[in-house]
Tab-separated table of C-alpha atoms in Angstrom:
chain	number	residue	atom	x	y	z
A	20	MET	CA	31.483	26.730	-19.652
A	21	SER	CA	28.905	29.462	-20.124
A	22	LEU	CA	25.216	28.701	-20.579
A	23	PRO	CA	22.785	28.824	-22.331
A	24	VAL	CA	23.781	26.781	-25.394
A	25	ALA	CA	21.825	25.194	-28.249
A	26	TYR	CA	22.733	22.648	-30.907
A	27	GLN	CA	20.875	21.375	-33.949
A	28	ALA	CA	21.457	18.007	-35.641
A	29	PRO	CA	19.882	17.004	-38.957
A	30	GLY	CA	17.775	13.999	-39.785
A	31	LYS	CA	18.724	11.738	-42.668
A	32	LEU	CA	17.595	9.672	-45.622
A	33	MET	CA	19.459	6.480	-46.489
A	34	LEU	CA	19.713	6.604	-50.254
A	35	CYS	CA	21.418	3.246	-50.789
A	36	GLY	CA	22.834	0.418	-48.716
A	37	GLU	CA	20.001	-0.355	-46.302
A	38	TYR	CA	20.381	-3.902	-44.989
A	39	ALA	CA	23.676	-4.375	-46.890
A	40	VAL	CA	25.336	-1.935	-44.484
A	41	LEU	CA	24.614	-4.415	-41.700
A	42	GLU	CA	26.833	-6.901	-43.579
A	43	GLY	CA	29.721	-4.429	-43.779
A	44	ALA	CA	28.914	-2.849	-47.150
A	45	SER	CA	28.910	0.876	-47.862
A	46	ALA	CA	25.781	2.976	-47.522
A	47	ILE	CA	25.097	6.386	-49.003
A	48	VAL	CA	23.330	8.568	-46.449
A	49	ALA	CA	22.184	12.158	-46.903
A	50	ALA	CA	21.353	14.696	-44.228
A	51	VAL	CA	18.054	16.552	-44.630
A	52	ASP	CA	16.928	19.958	-43.445
A	53	ARG	CA	14.707	18.596	-40.673
A	54	PHE	CA	16.414	19.059	-37.309
A	55	ALA	CA	16.398	18.063	-33.683
A	56	VAL	CA	17.420	20.998	-31.484
A	57	ILE	CA	18.536	20.770	-27.864
A	58	GLY	CA	18.898	23.847	-25.684
A	59	ALA	CA	20.398	23.956	-22.200
A	60	THR	CA	20.269	26.655	-19.541
A	61	ALA	CA	21.693	26.821	-16.019
A	62	ASP	CA	18.798	26.009	-13.705
A	63	ALA	CA	18.656	24.384	-10.295
A	64	VAL	CA	15.166	23.066	-11.085
A	65	GLN	CA	16.623	20.671	-13.707
A	66	GLN	CA	13.667	20.097	-15.974
A	67	VAL	CA	13.123	18.957	-19.550
A	68	GLN	CA	10.529	20.486	-21.845
A	69	PHE	CA	9.521	18.844	-25.121
A	70	ARG	CA	8.225	21.439	-27.540
A	71	GLY	CA	6.490	19.416	-30.238
A	72	PRO	CA	4.868	17.408	-31.472
A	73	VAL	CA	3.421	16.815	-28.004
A	74	ALA	CA	4.270	19.407	-25.377
A	75	VAL	CA	5.298	17.567	-22.219
A	76	ALA	CA	7.587	18.475	-19.346
A	77	GLY	CA	9.207	16.838	-16.372
A	78	SER	CA	12.093	17.202	-13.997
A	79	PHE	CA	15.081	15.031	-13.202
A	80	ARG	CA	17.879	14.668	-10.711
A	81	ARG	CA	21.157	12.835	-10.923
A	82	ASP	CA	21.131	9.598	-8.958
A	83	GLY	CA	24.517	7.888	-8.972
A	84	ALA	CA	25.419	7.160	-12.607
A	85	GLY	CA	21.891	7.776	-13.885
A	86	LEU	CA	18.969	10.160	-13.922
A	87	ARG	CA	15.795	9.894	-11.874
A	88	TRP	CA	12.721	11.300	-13.624
A	89	ILE	CA	9.583	12.957	-12.320
A	90	GLY	CA	6.622	13.950	-14.475
A	91	GLU	CA	5.269	13.311	-17.943
A	92	VAL	CA	8.628	12.546	-19.584
A	93	ALA	CA	9.213	9.435	-17.497
A	94	ASP	CA	8.114	7.169	-20.352
A	95	VAL	CA	10.333	8.883	-22.980
A	96	SER	CA	13.454	9.260	-20.904
A	97	ALA	CA	15.362	6.152	-22.058
A	98	LEU	CA	17.343	8.001	-24.716
A	99	PHE	CA	18.359	10.712	-22.241
A	100	ASP	CA	19.461	8.032	-19.798
A	101	CYS	CA	21.673	6.388	-22.430
A	102	VAL	CA	23.304	9.672	-23.428
A	103	TYR	CA	23.863	10.687	-19.809
A	104	ALA	CA	25.420	7.302	-19.007
A	105	ASN	CA	28.055	7.940	-21.688
A	106	LEU	CA	28.396	11.722	-21.285
A	107	PRO	CA	27.671	12.522	-17.607
A	108	PHE	CA	27.785	16.078	-16.259
A	109	GLU	CA	27.654	17.754	-12.861
A	110	GLN	CA	26.191	21.167	-13.600
A	111	ALA	CA	22.530	21.851	-12.770
A	112	VAL	CA	20.749	22.530	-16.061
A	113	SER	CA	17.335	22.546	-17.675
A	114	LEU	CA	16.845	21.250	-21.200
A	115	VAL	CA	14.490	22.126	-24.049
A	116	VAL	CA	13.902	19.664	-26.899
A	117	TYR	CA	12.580	20.898	-30.255
A	118	SER	CA	11.639	17.964	-32.486
A	119	THR	CA	8.610	19.118	-34.491
A	120	ASP	CA	10.666	18.990	-37.708
A	121	LEU	CA	10.949	15.222	-37.411
A	122	TYR	CA	7.235	14.581	-36.915
A	123	ASP	CA	4.099	14.891	-38.992
A	124	GLY	CA	1.534	15.750	-36.385
A	125	GLY	CA	1.961	13.008	-33.811
A	126	ARG	CA	3.561	10.575	-36.255
A	127	LYS	CA	7.329	10.151	-36.207
A	128	LEU	CA	8.811	10.498	-39.685
A	129	GLY	CA	11.411	7.980	-40.821
A	130	LEU	CA	14.203	10.542	-40.838
A	131	GLY	CA	16.437	9.243	-38.073
A	132	SER	CA	14.842	11.246	-35.283
A	133	SER	CA	16.388	9.246	-32.429
A	134	ALA	CA	19.840	9.651	-33.988
A	135	ALA	CA	19.375	13.398	-34.461
A	136	VAL	CA	18.231	13.832	-30.853
A	137	THR	CA	21.124	11.667	-29.640
A	138	VAL	CA	23.669	13.742	-31.539
A	139	ALA	CA	22.258	17.083	-30.395
A	140	LEU	CA	21.868	15.910	-26.806
A	141	GLY	CA	25.338	14.362	-26.784
A	142	GLN	CA	26.966	17.535	-28.084
A	143	VAL	CA	25.198	19.618	-25.446
A	144	PHE	CA	26.089	17.213	-22.603
A	145	ALA	CA	29.704	17.110	-23.817
A	146	ARG	CA	29.889	20.930	-23.917
A	147	ILE	CA	28.459	21.159	-20.400
A	148	ALA	CA	30.940	18.662	-18.943
A	149	GLY	CA	33.966	19.279	-21.187
A	150	HIS	CA	34.077	15.755	-22.616
A	151	ILE	CA	36.494	15.260	-25.515
A	152	ASP	CA	35.710	11.854	-27.065
A	153	VAL	CA	32.290	12.893	-28.294
A	154	VAL	CA	31.974	10.675	-31.371
A	155	ALA	CA	32.634	7.389	-29.575
A	156	SER	CA	30.385	8.354	-26.672
A	157	ILE	CA	27.462	9.379	-28.878
A	158	ASN	CA	27.766	6.168	-30.889
A	159	ALA	CA	27.856	4.121	-27.691
A	160	ALA	CA	24.782	5.915	-26.346
A	161	HIS	CA	22.753	5.219	-29.486
A	162	ARG	CA	23.848	1.576	-29.631
A	163	GLN	CA	22.773	1.235	-26.020
A	164	PHE	CA	19.414	2.852	-26.795
A	165	GLN	CA	18.865	0.530	-29.787
A	166	LYS	CA	20.031	-2.494	-27.785
A	167	GLY	CA	22.861	-3.140	-30.222
A	168	ALA	CA	20.749	-3.054	-33.387
A	169	GLY	CA	21.389	-0.760	-36.338
A	170	SER	CA	24.534	0.135	-38.230
A	171	GLY	CA	25.396	3.571	-36.859
A	172	ALA	CA	24.938	5.182	-40.280
A	173	ASP	CA	22.229	7.560	-39.063
A	174	ILE	CA	24.427	8.811	-36.198
A	175	ALA	CA	27.371	9.297	-38.569
A	176	CYS	CA	25.268	11.308	-41.017
A	177	SER	CA	23.686	13.453	-38.315
A	178	MET	CA	27.144	14.263	-36.949
A	179	ALA	CA	28.741	14.973	-40.344
A	180	GLY	CA	25.884	16.455	-42.358
A	181	GLY	CA	25.894	16.617	-46.154
A	182	VAL	CA	26.181	13.304	-47.987
A	183	ILE	CA	28.404	10.554	-46.640
A	184	ALA	CA	29.612	7.103	-47.571
A	185	PHE	CA	29.324	5.042	-44.404
A	186	ARG	CA	30.898	1.681	-43.751
A	187	ARG	CA	31.345	0.083	-40.370
A	188	ASP	CA	34.802	0.499	-38.837
A	189	VAL	CA	35.927	2.776	-41.690
A	190	PRO	CA	36.255	6.586	-41.393
A	191	VAL	CA	33.236	8.428	-42.742
A	192	GLN	CA	33.786	9.863	-46.208
A	193	GLN	CA	32.112	13.136	-47.181
A	194	LEU	CA	30.706	13.066	-50.717
A	195	ASP	CA	29.798	15.794	-53.192
A	196	TRP	CA	26.387	15.855	-54.813
A	197	PRO	CA	26.809	14.585	-58.398
A	198	ALA	CA	26.126	17.045	-61.182
A	199	GLY	CA	23.056	16.057	-63.184
A	200	LEU	CA	21.439	13.941	-60.460
A	201	TYR	CA	18.041	15.193	-59.300
A	202	MET	CA	16.140	13.712	-56.386
A	203	ALA	CA	12.870	14.272	-54.544
A	204	ALA	CA	11.641	12.885	-51.235
A	205	ILE	CA	8.254	11.141	-51.270
A	206	GLN	CA	6.538	10.842	-47.897
A	207	GLN	CA	4.389	7.741	-47.641
A	208	PRO	CA	1.201	7.529	-45.555
A	209	VAL	CA	2.232	4.464	-43.529
A	210	SER	CA	5.153	4.433	-41.119
A	211	ALA	CA	7.222	1.327	-40.413
A	212	SER	CA	9.449	-0.180	-37.754
A	213	THR	CA	13.038	-0.611	-38.884
A	214	MET	CA	13.945	-2.767	-35.887
A	215	LYS	CA	11.199	-5.287	-36.645
A	216	ARG	CA	12.391	-5.607	-40.229
A	217	ILE	CA	16.000	-6.069	-39.187
A	218	ALA	CA	14.916	-8.830	-36.824
A	219	ARG	CA	12.989	-10.478	-39.667
A	220	LEU	CA	16.054	-10.185	-41.944
A	221	ARG	CA	18.201	-11.940	-39.352
A	222	GLN	CA	15.642	-14.740	-39.060
A	223	TRP	CA	15.568	-15.192	-42.839
A	224	GLN	CA	19.377	-15.232	-43.022
A	225	ALA	CA	19.477	-17.973	-40.411
A	226	GLU	CA	16.882	-20.113	-42.189
A	227	ALA	CA	17.160	-19.589	-45.977
A	228	ILE	CA	19.770	-21.480	-47.988
A	229	ASN	CA	20.072	-18.735	-50.622
A	230	ALA	CA	20.192	-15.809	-48.175
A	231	GLU	CA	23.975	-15.518	-48.086
A	232	GLY	CA	24.285	-15.375	-51.857
A	233	LEU	CA	21.549	-12.772	-52.262
A	234	MET	CA	23.041	-10.592	-49.537
A	235	GLN	CA	26.490	-10.813	-51.114
A	236	VAL	CA	25.134	-9.588	-54.443
A	237	LEU	CA	23.296	-6.784	-52.641
A	238	ALA	CA	26.497	-5.755	-50.855
A	239	GLN	CA	28.414	-5.718	-54.142
A	240	THR	CA	25.800	-3.457	-55.701
A	241	ALA	CA	25.961	-1.123	-52.700
A	242	GLU	CA	29.750	-0.884	-53.067
A	243	GLN	CA	29.538	-0.275	-56.809
A	244	THR	CA	26.933	2.453	-56.341
A	245	ALA	CA	29.062	4.147	-53.687
A	246	SER	CA	32.033	4.062	-56.081
A	247	CYS	CA	29.895	5.642	-58.811
A	248	TRP	CA	28.869	8.372	-56.360
A	249	ARG	CA	32.509	9.101	-55.525
A	250	ARG	CA	33.175	9.542	-59.255
A	251	GLY	CA	30.112	11.776	-59.627
A	252	ASP	CA	28.696	9.597	-62.417
A	253	ALA	CA	24.968	10.366	-62.304
A	254	THR	CA	24.016	7.804	-64.974
A	255	ALA	CA	25.861	4.996	-63.201
A	256	ILE	CA	24.415	6.051	-59.834
A	257	ILE	CA	20.884	5.777	-61.187
A	258	ASP	CA	21.646	2.362	-62.667
A	259	GLY	CA	23.071	1.300	-59.301
A	260	LEU	CA	20.073	2.530	-57.346
A	261	ASP	CA	17.722	0.798	-59.785
A	262	SER	CA	19.658	-2.467	-59.477
A	263	TYR	CA	19.667	-2.175	-55.710
A	264	THR	CA	15.903	-1.734	-55.680
A	265	ASP	CA	15.424	-4.766	-57.940
A	266	GLN	CA	17.604	-6.896	-55.671
A	267	MET	CA	15.866	-5.684	-52.533
A	268	THR	CA	12.518	-6.462	-54.163
A	269	ARG	CA	13.638	-10.074	-54.613
A	270	ILE	CA	14.976	-10.302	-51.066
A	271	ASP	CA	11.742	-8.776	-49.812
A	272	ALA	CA	9.738	-11.445	-51.613
A	273	GLU	CA	11.952	-14.175	-50.129
A	274	ALA	CA	12.187	-12.801	-46.591
A	275	ALA	CA	8.760	-11.115	-46.244
A	276	LEU	CA	10.319	-7.934	-44.872
A	277	GLY	CA	7.600	-5.590	-46.089
A	278	TYR	CA	10.303	-3.375	-47.639
A	279	VAL	CA	8.426	-2.913	-50.912
A	280	ASN	CA	4.927	-2.525	-49.548
A	281	ALA	CA	1.902	-1.881	-51.747
A	282	ASP	CA	2.400	1.892	-51.667
A	283	HIS	CA	6.046	1.690	-52.704
A	284	ALA	CA	5.149	-0.834	-55.423
A	285	ARG	CA	2.601	1.554	-56.933
A	286	CYS	CA	5.157	4.363	-56.912
A	287	LEU	CA	7.751	2.122	-58.579
A	288	ASP	CA	5.339	1.312	-61.417
A	289	ALA	CA	4.227	4.928	-61.833
A	290	ALA	CA	7.808	6.202	-61.873
A	291	ARG	CA	8.767	3.796	-64.659
A	292	GLU	CA	5.789	4.973	-66.724
A	293	ALA	CA	6.849	8.592	-66.139
A	294	GLY	CA	10.436	7.909	-67.219
A	295	VAL	CA	11.982	8.425	-63.778
A	296	SER	CA	13.145	6.071	-61.025
A	297	TYR	CA	11.939	5.346	-57.513
A	298	LYS	CA	13.127	3.346	-54.526
A	299	PRO	CA	12.071	2.905	-50.917
A	300	CYS	CA	14.406	4.753	-48.609
A	301	GLY	CA	15.909	3.057	-45.560
A	302	ALA	CA	15.319	-0.330	-43.970
A	303	GLY	CA	11.831	0.398	-42.690
A	304	GLY	CA	9.868	-0.138	-45.882
A	305	GLY	CA	7.528	2.746	-45.130
A	306	ASP	CA	7.842	6.417	-44.277
A	307	PHE	CA	9.801	7.675	-47.316
A	308	GLY	CA	10.835	6.859	-50.837
A	309	ILE	CA	12.986	8.795	-53.260
A	310	ALA	CA	12.257	9.633	-56.889
A	311	TYR	CA	15.320	10.432	-58.959
A	312	SER	CA	16.382	11.170	-62.522
A	313	GLU	CA	18.851	12.993	-64.743
A	314	ASP	CA	15.853	14.779	-66.252
A	315	ALA	CA	14.872	17.598	-63.895
A	316	GLU	CA	11.676	18.391	-65.806
A	317	ALA	CA	10.472	14.778	-65.807
A	318	LEU	CA	11.153	14.523	-62.076
A	319	ALA	CA	9.296	17.775	-61.416
A	320	ALA	CA	6.324	16.513	-63.416
A	321	PHE	CA	6.175	13.153	-61.638
A	322	VAL	CA	3.212	12.881	-59.298
A	323	PRO	CA	3.342	9.810	-57.035
A	324	PRO	CA	0.100	7.800	-56.948
A	325	VAL	CA	0.560	7.290	-53.207
A	326	GLY	CA	2.187	9.688	-50.777
A	327	GLU	CA	3.361	13.159	-51.655
A	328	LYS	CA	6.475	15.048	-52.566
A	329	VAL	CA	7.727	17.035	-49.608
A	330	ALA	CA	9.976	20.071	-49.556
A	331	ILE	CA	13.034	18.426	-48.052
A	332	ASP	CA	16.493	19.570	-49.073
A	333	ILE	CA	18.505	16.364	-49.481
A	334	GLY	CA	22.238	16.368	-48.879
A	335	ARG	CA	23.091	19.903	-47.748
A	336	ALA	CA	21.986	20.171	-44.121
A	337	ARG	CA	24.715	20.472	-41.469
A	338	PRO	CA	24.808	20.182	-37.690
A	339	ARG	CA	25.776	23.376	-35.867
A	340	TRP	CA	25.684	25.373	-32.681
A	341	LEU	CA	22.891	27.934	-32.582
A	342	ASP	CA	22.458	31.288	-30.959
A	343	ALA	CA	20.607	30.252	-27.821
A	344	ALA	CA	19.050	33.697	-27.520
A	345	SER	CA	17.259	33.165	-30.844
A	346	LEU	CA	15.389	30.283	-29.177
A	347	GLY	CA	14.429	32.397	-26.200
A	348	LEU	CA	16.879	30.611	-23.875
């Protein structure tokens, strides 16, 4: 193949189905116009440069089935190692990683940054080596990186773009954006660890007598909301998202997940007073929420008491190959 090449993969917001997707229910996931970009050039030096939010660089060499790292990237190389283990290549290359879009200063935003980097890196490694089974390999790499946790929804959305219905072991379904549904992303000031909350959920499920019943109801609501989205019924979607938030609020109180933290709770109350809706977005219980309504003017007028609306285009971003020359490669 000819080098240089560059690929961009979008981040995501999980609009509905967090936690329930781990039980086999459907999730609605939307790509956002914040991207991870990977560029590759032919270079015997074989180095990696991270351009944002912290500029670091290091070099690597192939050592058997893995990579041996030298320099500042040694402590952030685990994801590269996982992708290389599933999509190895022989050609001598240097890599550039652009990830500023997925950070706010030095803080990682809850937009699926590791999934976006995995997808972009996997596509570039596959192009270099001529691998065919890219989807399975990228999924395997991210599962390996997350030590088996997570649903795979963020990888699926980053690979497909747009809005998808995701369910484990079922082909991804691309969805249209429903007419009359308006949505805004609300960035919260406190980030959160999804993996810690998933671990806490599992502990609660193992200990609480009523956990199975509550999770079944949550899964049913996730499925119903996904069906409403397929039909393009904005009113029913909003009802479904509201019900999902109510059910997650109860589960949160039972399991002490921290899903509806104090900031999200204030936004929920303020949204109701303003005549719009709000829900936390994703399993983390921090990072982002979404405000949504059929009334575009009411949504535009809504000012969250905590956090801020951010200019993120929800549901239209797509992964794609870029002109490497435009990146200076």
